[in-house]
Tab-separated table of C-alpha atoms and ligand atoms in Angstrom:
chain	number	residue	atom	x	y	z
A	1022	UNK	CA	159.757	-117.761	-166.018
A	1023	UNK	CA	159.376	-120.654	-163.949
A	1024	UNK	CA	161.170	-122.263	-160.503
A	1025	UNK	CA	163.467	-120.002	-158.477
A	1026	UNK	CA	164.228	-117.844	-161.394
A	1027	UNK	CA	160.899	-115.589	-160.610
A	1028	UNK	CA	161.592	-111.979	-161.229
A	1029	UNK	CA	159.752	-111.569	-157.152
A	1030	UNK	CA	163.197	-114.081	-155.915
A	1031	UNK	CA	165.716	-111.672	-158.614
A	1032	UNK	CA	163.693	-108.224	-157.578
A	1033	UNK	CA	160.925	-107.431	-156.187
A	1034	UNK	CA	159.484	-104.393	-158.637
A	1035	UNK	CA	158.760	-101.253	-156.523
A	1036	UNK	CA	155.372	-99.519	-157.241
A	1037	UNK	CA	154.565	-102.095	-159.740
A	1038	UNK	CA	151.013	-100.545	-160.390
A	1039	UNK	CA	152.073	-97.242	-160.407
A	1040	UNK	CA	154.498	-97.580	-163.284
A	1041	UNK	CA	152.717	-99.098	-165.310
A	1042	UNK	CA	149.680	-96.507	-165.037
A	1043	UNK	CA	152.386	-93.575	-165.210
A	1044	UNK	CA	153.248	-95.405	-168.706
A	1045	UNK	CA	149.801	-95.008	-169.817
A	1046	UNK	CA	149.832	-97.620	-172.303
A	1047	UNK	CA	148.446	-97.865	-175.803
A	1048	UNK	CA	148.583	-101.682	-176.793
A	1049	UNK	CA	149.875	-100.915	-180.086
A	1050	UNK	CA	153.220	-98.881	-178.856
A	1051	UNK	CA	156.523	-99.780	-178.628
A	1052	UNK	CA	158.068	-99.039	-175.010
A	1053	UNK	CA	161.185	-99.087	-173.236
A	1054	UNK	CA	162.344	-100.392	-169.754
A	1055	UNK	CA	165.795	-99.430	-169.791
A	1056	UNK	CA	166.451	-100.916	-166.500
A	1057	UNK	CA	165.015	-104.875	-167.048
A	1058	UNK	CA	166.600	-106.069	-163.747
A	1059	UNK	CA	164.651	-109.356	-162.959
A	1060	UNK	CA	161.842	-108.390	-165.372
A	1061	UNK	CA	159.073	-107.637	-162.797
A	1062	UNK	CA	157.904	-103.977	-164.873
A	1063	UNK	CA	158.822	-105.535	-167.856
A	1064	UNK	CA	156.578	-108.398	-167.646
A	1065	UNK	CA	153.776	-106.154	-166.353
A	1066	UNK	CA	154.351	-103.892	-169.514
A	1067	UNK	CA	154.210	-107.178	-171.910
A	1068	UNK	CA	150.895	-108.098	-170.245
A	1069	UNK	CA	149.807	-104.768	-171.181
A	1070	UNK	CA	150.535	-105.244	-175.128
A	1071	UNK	CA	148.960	-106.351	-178.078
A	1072	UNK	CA	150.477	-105.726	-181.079
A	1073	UNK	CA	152.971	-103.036	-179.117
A	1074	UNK	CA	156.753	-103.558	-178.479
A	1075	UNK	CA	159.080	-103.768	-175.398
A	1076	UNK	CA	162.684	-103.172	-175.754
A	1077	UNK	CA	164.386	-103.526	-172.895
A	1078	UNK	CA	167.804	-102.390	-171.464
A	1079	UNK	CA	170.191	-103.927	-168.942
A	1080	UNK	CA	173.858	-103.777	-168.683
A	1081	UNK	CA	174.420	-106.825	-166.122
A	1082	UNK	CA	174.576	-110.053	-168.089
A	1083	UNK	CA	172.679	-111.948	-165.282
A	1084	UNK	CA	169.544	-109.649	-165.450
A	1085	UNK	CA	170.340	-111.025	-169.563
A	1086	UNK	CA	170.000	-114.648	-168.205
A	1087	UNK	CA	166.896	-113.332	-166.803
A	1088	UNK	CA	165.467	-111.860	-169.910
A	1089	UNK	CA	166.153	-114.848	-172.347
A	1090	UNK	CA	163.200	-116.643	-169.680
A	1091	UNK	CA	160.890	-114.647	-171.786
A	1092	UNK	CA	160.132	-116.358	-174.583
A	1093	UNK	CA	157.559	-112.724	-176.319
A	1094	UNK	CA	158.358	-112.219	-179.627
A	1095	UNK	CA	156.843	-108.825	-178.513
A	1096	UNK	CA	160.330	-108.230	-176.458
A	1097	UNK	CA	163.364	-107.619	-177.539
A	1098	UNK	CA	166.703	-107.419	-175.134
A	1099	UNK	CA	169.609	-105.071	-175.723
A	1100	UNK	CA	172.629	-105.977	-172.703
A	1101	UNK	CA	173.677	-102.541	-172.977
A	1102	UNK	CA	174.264	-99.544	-170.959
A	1103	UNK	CA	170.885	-97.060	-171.235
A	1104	UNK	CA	173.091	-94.515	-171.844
A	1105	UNK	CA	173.448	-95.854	-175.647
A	1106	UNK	CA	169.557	-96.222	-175.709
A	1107	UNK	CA	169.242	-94.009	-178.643
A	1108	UNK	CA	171.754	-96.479	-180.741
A	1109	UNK	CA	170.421	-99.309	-179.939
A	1110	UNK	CA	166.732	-98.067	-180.585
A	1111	UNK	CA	168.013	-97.619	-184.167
A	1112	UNK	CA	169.655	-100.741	-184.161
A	1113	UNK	CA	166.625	-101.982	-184.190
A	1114	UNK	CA	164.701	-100.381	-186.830
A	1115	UNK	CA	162.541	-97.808	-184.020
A	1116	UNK	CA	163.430	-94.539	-183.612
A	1117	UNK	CA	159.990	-93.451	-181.510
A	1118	UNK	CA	158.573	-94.761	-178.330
A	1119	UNK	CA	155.362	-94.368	-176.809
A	1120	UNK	CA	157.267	-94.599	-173.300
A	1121	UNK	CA	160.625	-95.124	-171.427
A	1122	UNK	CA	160.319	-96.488	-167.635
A	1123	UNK	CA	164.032	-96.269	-165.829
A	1124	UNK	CA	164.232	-97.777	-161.971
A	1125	UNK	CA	167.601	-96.470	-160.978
A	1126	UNK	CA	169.999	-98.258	-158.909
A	1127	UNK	CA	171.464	-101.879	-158.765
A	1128	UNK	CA	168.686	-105.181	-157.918
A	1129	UNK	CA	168.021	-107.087	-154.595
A	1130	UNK	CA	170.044	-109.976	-156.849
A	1131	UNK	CA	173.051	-107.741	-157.103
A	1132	UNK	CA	173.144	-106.708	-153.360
A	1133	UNK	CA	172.471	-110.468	-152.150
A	1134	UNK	CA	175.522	-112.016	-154.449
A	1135	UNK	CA	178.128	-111.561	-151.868
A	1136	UNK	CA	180.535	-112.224	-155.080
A	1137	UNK	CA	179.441	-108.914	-156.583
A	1138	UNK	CA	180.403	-106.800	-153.806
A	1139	UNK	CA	177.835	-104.616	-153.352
A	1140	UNK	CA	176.747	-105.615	-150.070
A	1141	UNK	CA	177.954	-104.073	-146.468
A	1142	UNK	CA	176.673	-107.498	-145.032
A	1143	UNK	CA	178.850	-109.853	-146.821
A	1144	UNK	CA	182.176	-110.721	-147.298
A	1145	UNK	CA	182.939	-110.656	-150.700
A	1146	UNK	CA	185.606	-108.776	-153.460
A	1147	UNK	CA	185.364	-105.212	-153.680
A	1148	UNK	CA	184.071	-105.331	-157.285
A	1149	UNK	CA	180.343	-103.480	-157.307
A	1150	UNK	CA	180.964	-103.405	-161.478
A	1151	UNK	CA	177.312	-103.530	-162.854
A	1152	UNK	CA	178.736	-104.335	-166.343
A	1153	UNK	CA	181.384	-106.914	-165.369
A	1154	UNK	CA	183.446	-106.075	-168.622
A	1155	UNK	CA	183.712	-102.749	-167.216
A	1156	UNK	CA	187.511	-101.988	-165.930
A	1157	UNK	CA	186.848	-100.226	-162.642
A	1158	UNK	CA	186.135	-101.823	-159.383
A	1159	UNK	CA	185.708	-100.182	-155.785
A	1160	UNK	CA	189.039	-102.150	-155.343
A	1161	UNK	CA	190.684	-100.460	-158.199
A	1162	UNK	CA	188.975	-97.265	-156.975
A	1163	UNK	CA	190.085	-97.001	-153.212
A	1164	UNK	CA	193.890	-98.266	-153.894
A	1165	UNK	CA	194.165	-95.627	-156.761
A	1166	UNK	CA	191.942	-92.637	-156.913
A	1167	UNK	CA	193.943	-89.359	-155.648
A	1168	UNK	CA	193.061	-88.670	-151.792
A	1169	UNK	CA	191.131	-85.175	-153.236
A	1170	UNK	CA	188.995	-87.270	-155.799
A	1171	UNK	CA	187.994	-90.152	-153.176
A	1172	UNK	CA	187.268	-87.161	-150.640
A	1173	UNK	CA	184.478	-85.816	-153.701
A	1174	UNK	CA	182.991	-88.930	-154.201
A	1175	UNK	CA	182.501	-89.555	-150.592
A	1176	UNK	CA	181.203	-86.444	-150.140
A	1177	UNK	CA	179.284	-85.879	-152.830
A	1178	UNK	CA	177.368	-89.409	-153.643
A	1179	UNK	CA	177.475	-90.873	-150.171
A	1180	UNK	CA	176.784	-87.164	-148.306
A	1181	UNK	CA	179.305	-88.839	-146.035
A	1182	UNK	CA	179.893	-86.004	-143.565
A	1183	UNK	CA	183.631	-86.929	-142.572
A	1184	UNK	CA	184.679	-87.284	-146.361
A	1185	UNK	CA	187.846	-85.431	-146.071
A	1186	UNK	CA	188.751	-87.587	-143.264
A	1187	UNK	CA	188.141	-90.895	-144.351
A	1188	UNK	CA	189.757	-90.134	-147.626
A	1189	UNK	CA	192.959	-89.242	-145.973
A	1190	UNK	CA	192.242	-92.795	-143.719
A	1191	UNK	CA	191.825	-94.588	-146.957
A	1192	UNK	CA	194.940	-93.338	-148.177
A	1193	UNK	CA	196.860	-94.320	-145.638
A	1194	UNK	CA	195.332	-97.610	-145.156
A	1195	UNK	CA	196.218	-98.801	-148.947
A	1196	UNK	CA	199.789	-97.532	-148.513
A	1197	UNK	CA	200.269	-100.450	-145.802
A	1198	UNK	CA	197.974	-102.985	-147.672
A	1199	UNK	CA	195.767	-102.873	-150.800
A	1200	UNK	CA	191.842	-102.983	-150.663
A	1201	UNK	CA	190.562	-106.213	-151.380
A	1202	UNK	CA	187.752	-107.227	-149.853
A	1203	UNK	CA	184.072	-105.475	-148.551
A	1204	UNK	CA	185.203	-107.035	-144.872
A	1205	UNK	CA	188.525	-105.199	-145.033
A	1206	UNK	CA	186.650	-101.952	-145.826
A	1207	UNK	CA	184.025	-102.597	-142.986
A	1208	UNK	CA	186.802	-102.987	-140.387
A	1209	UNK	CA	188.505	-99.848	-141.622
A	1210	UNK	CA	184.917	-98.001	-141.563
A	1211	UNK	CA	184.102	-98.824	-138.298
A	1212	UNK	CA	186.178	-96.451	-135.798
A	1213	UNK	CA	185.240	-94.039	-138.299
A	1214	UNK	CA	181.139	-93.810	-137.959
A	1215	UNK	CA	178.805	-92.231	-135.789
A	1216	UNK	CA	178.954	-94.687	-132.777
A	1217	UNK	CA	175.332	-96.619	-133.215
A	1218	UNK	CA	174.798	-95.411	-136.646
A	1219	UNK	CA	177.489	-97.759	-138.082
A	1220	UNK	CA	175.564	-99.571	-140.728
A	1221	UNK	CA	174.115	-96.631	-142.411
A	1222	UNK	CA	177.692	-94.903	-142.763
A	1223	UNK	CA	179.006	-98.452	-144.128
A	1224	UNK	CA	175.787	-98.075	-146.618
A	1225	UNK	CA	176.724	-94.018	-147.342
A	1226	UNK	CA	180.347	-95.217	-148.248
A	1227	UNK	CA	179.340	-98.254	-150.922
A	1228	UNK	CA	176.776	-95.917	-152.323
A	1229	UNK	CA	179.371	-93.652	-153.148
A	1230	UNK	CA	181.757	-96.139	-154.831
A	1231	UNK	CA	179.039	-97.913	-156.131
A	1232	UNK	CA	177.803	-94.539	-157.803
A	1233	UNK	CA	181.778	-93.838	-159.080
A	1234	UNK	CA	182.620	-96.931	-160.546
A	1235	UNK	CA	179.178	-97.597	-162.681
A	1236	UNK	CA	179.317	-93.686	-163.714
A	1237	UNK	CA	175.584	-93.770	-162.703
A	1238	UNK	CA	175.013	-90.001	-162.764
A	1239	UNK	CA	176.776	-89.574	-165.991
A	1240	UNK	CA	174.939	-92.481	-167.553
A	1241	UNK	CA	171.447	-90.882	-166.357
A	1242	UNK	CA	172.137	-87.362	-167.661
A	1243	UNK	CA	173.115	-89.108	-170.861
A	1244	UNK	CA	170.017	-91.250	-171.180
A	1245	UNK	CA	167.659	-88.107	-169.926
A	1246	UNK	CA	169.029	-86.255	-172.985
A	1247	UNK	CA	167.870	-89.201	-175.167
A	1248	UNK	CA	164.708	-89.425	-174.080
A	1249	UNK	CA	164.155	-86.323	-175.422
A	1250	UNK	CA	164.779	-87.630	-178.956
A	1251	UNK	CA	163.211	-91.110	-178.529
A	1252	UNK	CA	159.733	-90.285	-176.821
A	1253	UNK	CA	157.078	-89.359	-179.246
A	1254	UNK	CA	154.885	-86.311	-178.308
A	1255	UNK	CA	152.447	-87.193	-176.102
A	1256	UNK	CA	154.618	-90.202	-174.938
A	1257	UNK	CA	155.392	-90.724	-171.268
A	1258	UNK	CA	158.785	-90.686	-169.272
A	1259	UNK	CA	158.697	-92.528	-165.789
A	1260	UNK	CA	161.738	-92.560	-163.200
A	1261	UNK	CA	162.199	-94.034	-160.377
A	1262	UNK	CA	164.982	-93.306	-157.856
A	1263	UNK	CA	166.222	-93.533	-154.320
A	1264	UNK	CA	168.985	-91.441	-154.241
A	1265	UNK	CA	168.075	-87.445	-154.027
A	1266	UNK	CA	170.917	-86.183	-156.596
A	1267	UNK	CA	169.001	-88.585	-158.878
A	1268	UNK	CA	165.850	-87.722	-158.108
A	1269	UNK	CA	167.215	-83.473	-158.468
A	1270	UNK	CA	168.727	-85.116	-161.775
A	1271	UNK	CA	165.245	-86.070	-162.988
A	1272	UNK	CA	163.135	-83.004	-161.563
A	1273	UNK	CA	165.467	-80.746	-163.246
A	1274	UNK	CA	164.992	-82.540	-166.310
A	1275	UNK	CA	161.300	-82.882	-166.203
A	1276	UNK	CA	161.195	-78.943	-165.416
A	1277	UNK	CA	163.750	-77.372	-167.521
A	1278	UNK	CA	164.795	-79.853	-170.129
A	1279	UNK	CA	168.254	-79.786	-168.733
A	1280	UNK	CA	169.735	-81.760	-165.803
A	1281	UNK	CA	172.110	-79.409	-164.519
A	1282	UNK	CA	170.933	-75.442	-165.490
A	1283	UNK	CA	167.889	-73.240	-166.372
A	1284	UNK	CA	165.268	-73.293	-168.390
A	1285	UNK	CA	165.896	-72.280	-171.828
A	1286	UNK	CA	163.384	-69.550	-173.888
A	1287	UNK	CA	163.057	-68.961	-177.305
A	1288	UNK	CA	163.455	-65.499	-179.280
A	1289	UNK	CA	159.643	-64.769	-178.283
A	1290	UNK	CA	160.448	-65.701	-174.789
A	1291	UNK	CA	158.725	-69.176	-174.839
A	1292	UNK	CA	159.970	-71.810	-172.279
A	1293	UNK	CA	161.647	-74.293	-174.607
A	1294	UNK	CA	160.676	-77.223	-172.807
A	1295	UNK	CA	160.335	-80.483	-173.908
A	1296	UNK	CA	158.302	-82.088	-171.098
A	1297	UNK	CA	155.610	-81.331	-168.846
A	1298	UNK	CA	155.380	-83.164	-165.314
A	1299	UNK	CA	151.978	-85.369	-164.655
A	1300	UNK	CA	152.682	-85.132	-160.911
A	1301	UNK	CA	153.909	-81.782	-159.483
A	1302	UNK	CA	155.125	-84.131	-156.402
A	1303	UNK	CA	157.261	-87.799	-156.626
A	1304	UNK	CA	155.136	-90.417	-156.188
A	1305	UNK	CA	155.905	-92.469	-153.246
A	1306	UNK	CA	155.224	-96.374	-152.388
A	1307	UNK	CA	152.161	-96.716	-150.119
A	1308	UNK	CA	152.863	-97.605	-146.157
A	1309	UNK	CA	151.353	-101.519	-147.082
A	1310	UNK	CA	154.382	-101.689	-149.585
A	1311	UNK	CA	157.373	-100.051	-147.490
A	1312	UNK	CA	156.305	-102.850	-144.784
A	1313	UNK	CA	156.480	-105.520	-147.548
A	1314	UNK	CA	159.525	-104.098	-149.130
A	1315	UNK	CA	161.758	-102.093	-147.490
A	1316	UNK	CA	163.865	-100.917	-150.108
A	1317	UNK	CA	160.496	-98.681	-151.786
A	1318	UNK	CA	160.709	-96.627	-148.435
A	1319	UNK	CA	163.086	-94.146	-150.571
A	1320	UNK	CA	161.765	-94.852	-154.185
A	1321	UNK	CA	160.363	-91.692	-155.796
A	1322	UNK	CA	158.840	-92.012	-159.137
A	1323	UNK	CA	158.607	-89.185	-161.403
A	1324	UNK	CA	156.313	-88.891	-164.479
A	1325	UNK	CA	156.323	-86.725	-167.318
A	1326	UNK	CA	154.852	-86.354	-170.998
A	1327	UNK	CA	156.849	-85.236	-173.978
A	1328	UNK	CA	155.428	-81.791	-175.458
A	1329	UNK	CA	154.607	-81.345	-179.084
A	1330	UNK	CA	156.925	-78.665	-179.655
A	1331	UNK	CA	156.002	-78.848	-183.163
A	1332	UNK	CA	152.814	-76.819	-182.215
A	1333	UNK	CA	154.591	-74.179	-179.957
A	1334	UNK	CA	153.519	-71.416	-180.864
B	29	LIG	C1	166.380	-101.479	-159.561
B	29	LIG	S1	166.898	-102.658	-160.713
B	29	LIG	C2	165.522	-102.792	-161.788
B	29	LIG	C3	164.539	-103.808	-161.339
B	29	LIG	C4	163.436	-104.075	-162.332
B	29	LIG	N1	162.610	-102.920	-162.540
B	29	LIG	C5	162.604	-105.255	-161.890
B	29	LIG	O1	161.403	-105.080	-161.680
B	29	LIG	O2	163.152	-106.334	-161.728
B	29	LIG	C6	168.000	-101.753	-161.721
B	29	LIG	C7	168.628	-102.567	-162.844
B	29	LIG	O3	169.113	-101.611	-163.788
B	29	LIG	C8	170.382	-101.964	-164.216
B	29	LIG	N2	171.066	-100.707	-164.546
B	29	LIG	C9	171.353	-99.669	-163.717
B	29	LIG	N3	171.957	-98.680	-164.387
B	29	LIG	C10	172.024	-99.085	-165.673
B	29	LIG	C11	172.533	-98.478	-166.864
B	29	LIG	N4	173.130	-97.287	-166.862
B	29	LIG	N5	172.398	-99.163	-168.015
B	29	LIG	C12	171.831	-100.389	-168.057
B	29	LIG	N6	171.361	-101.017	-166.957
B	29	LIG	C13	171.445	-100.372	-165.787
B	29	LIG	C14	171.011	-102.720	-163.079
B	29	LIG	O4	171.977	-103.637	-163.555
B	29	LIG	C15	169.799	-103.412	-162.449
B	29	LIG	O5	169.647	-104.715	-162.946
């Protein structure tokens, strides 16, 4: 990669090292990053091959401009939702990895393109679509979810503590004029926050519709559940998030081989588990990096190994 096209001006990776120690790689496997972004963990994994593989994941078609910089024939680029991992693994002739990384959430590129809408601090559509083929948009969202299902979202993926409220504010707001733009939805927002605490409400609020219209949770529970199938015993699974229902997502995984639910036991009472955490705590970024990089201040990286359950006894 070469010019302004460096995957440090796309994304900055968070806990670069770390990942790529959590992977613990063998040069000879074949890994996945199913979130290729700008490439920054990627990269670091193909430096870390030999004779291994990298497929790689990402459902925005500018991260795909990104990855067809990389000229490996070690790497191989699906633009694809994760949550079809399994699929596309097969698609291409693997059906076992040595180890999945995932770092949850949208890029520094997609929150500085004011024409993506993600941002609070720009004026720009009210798209937030990570997959621009997609058909929902925060737009299409706040003019025509029901006032009960906008007062869920709110509450549940921005913990937005006056959901019911500013569903019922939204509601009224579209039946005088239509949601448009991120500005429009900023002026609305503002009477509404904690006075002095503005921009992190504005932030709760696009996390939530960010969350809705990418089905991020749904997507994450689906590609947890795959994991299970695609990492070989003894292979690693590494998450990063920054969002706690996420990281509860993952933990819950890690520890019970379900996202939502208990852990399961067999006839003789054995803990049918199919992973077994590295860390008992998330990882966090060191103080040096949260004062280089803001956004690792909420990153919390997970690791797990996949259990031979073959020799359960
Ligand atoms: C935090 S960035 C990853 C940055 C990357 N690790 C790097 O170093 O540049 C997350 C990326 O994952 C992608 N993404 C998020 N959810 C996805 C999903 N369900 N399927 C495919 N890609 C997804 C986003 O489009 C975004 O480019």
């Amino acid at each position: 990669m070469t010019g302004n096209q460096t995957p440090a001006r796309y994304h900055r990776p968070v806990m670069l090292a770390e990942c790529i120690e959590a992977l613990n790689i063998n040069t000879g496997g074949t890994y996945v990053d199913a979130t290729f972004g700008g490439g920054g963990h990627s990269l670091k994994i193909l430096e870390n091959l030999r004779e291994g593989r990298l497929i790689a994941f990402d459902q925005d078609e500018d991260a795909k401009k990104q990855a067809d910089n990389i000229q490996s024939r070690s790497f191989t680029f699906c633009q694809a939702n994760f949550k079809y991992m399994k699929q596309y693994l097969k698609l291409n002739g693997v059906t076992l990895v040595e180890g999945v990384l995932a770092d949850l959430g949208i890029s520094s590129h997609q929150i500085d393109s004011p024409e993506r809408g993600f941002s609070t601090r720009f004026e720009g559509p009210l798209d937030m679509r990570m997959d621009r083929k997609s058909t929902l948009t925060a737009a299409k969202l706040l003019n025509e979810y029901p006032e009960e299902k906008l007062h869920k979202v709110l509450g549940m993926y921005g913990e937005v503590k006056n959901a019911k409220t500013l569903a019922r504010a939204i509601a009224q707001q579209r039946s005088v004029k239509k949601f448009e733009t991120s500005q429009e939805l900023t002026v609305m927002l503002k009477p509404m926050a904690p006075r002095g605490k503005e921009f992190k409400y504005y932030a709760q609020v696009f996390q939530a519709l960010r969350m809705e219209v990418n089905q991020e949770l749904e997507a994450l529970e689906e590609f947890l559940v795959q994991c299970r199938d695609v990492i070989a015993p003894g292979g690693r699974l590494v998450v990063m998030s920054y969002h706690s229902l996420e990281d509860r997502m993952v933990k819950n995984f890690i520890n019970t081989g379900k996202v939502f639910g208990e852990l399961e036991k067999d006839f003789y009472g054995n803990p049918v588990k199919p992973f077994q955490a590295v860390n008992r705590k998330p990882v966090e970024a060191s103080e040096k990096e949260v004062k280089e990089n803001n956004r690792a201040r909420s990153a919390k990286l997970r690791i797990a190994e996949r259990i031979d359950m073959s020799i359960k006894l």
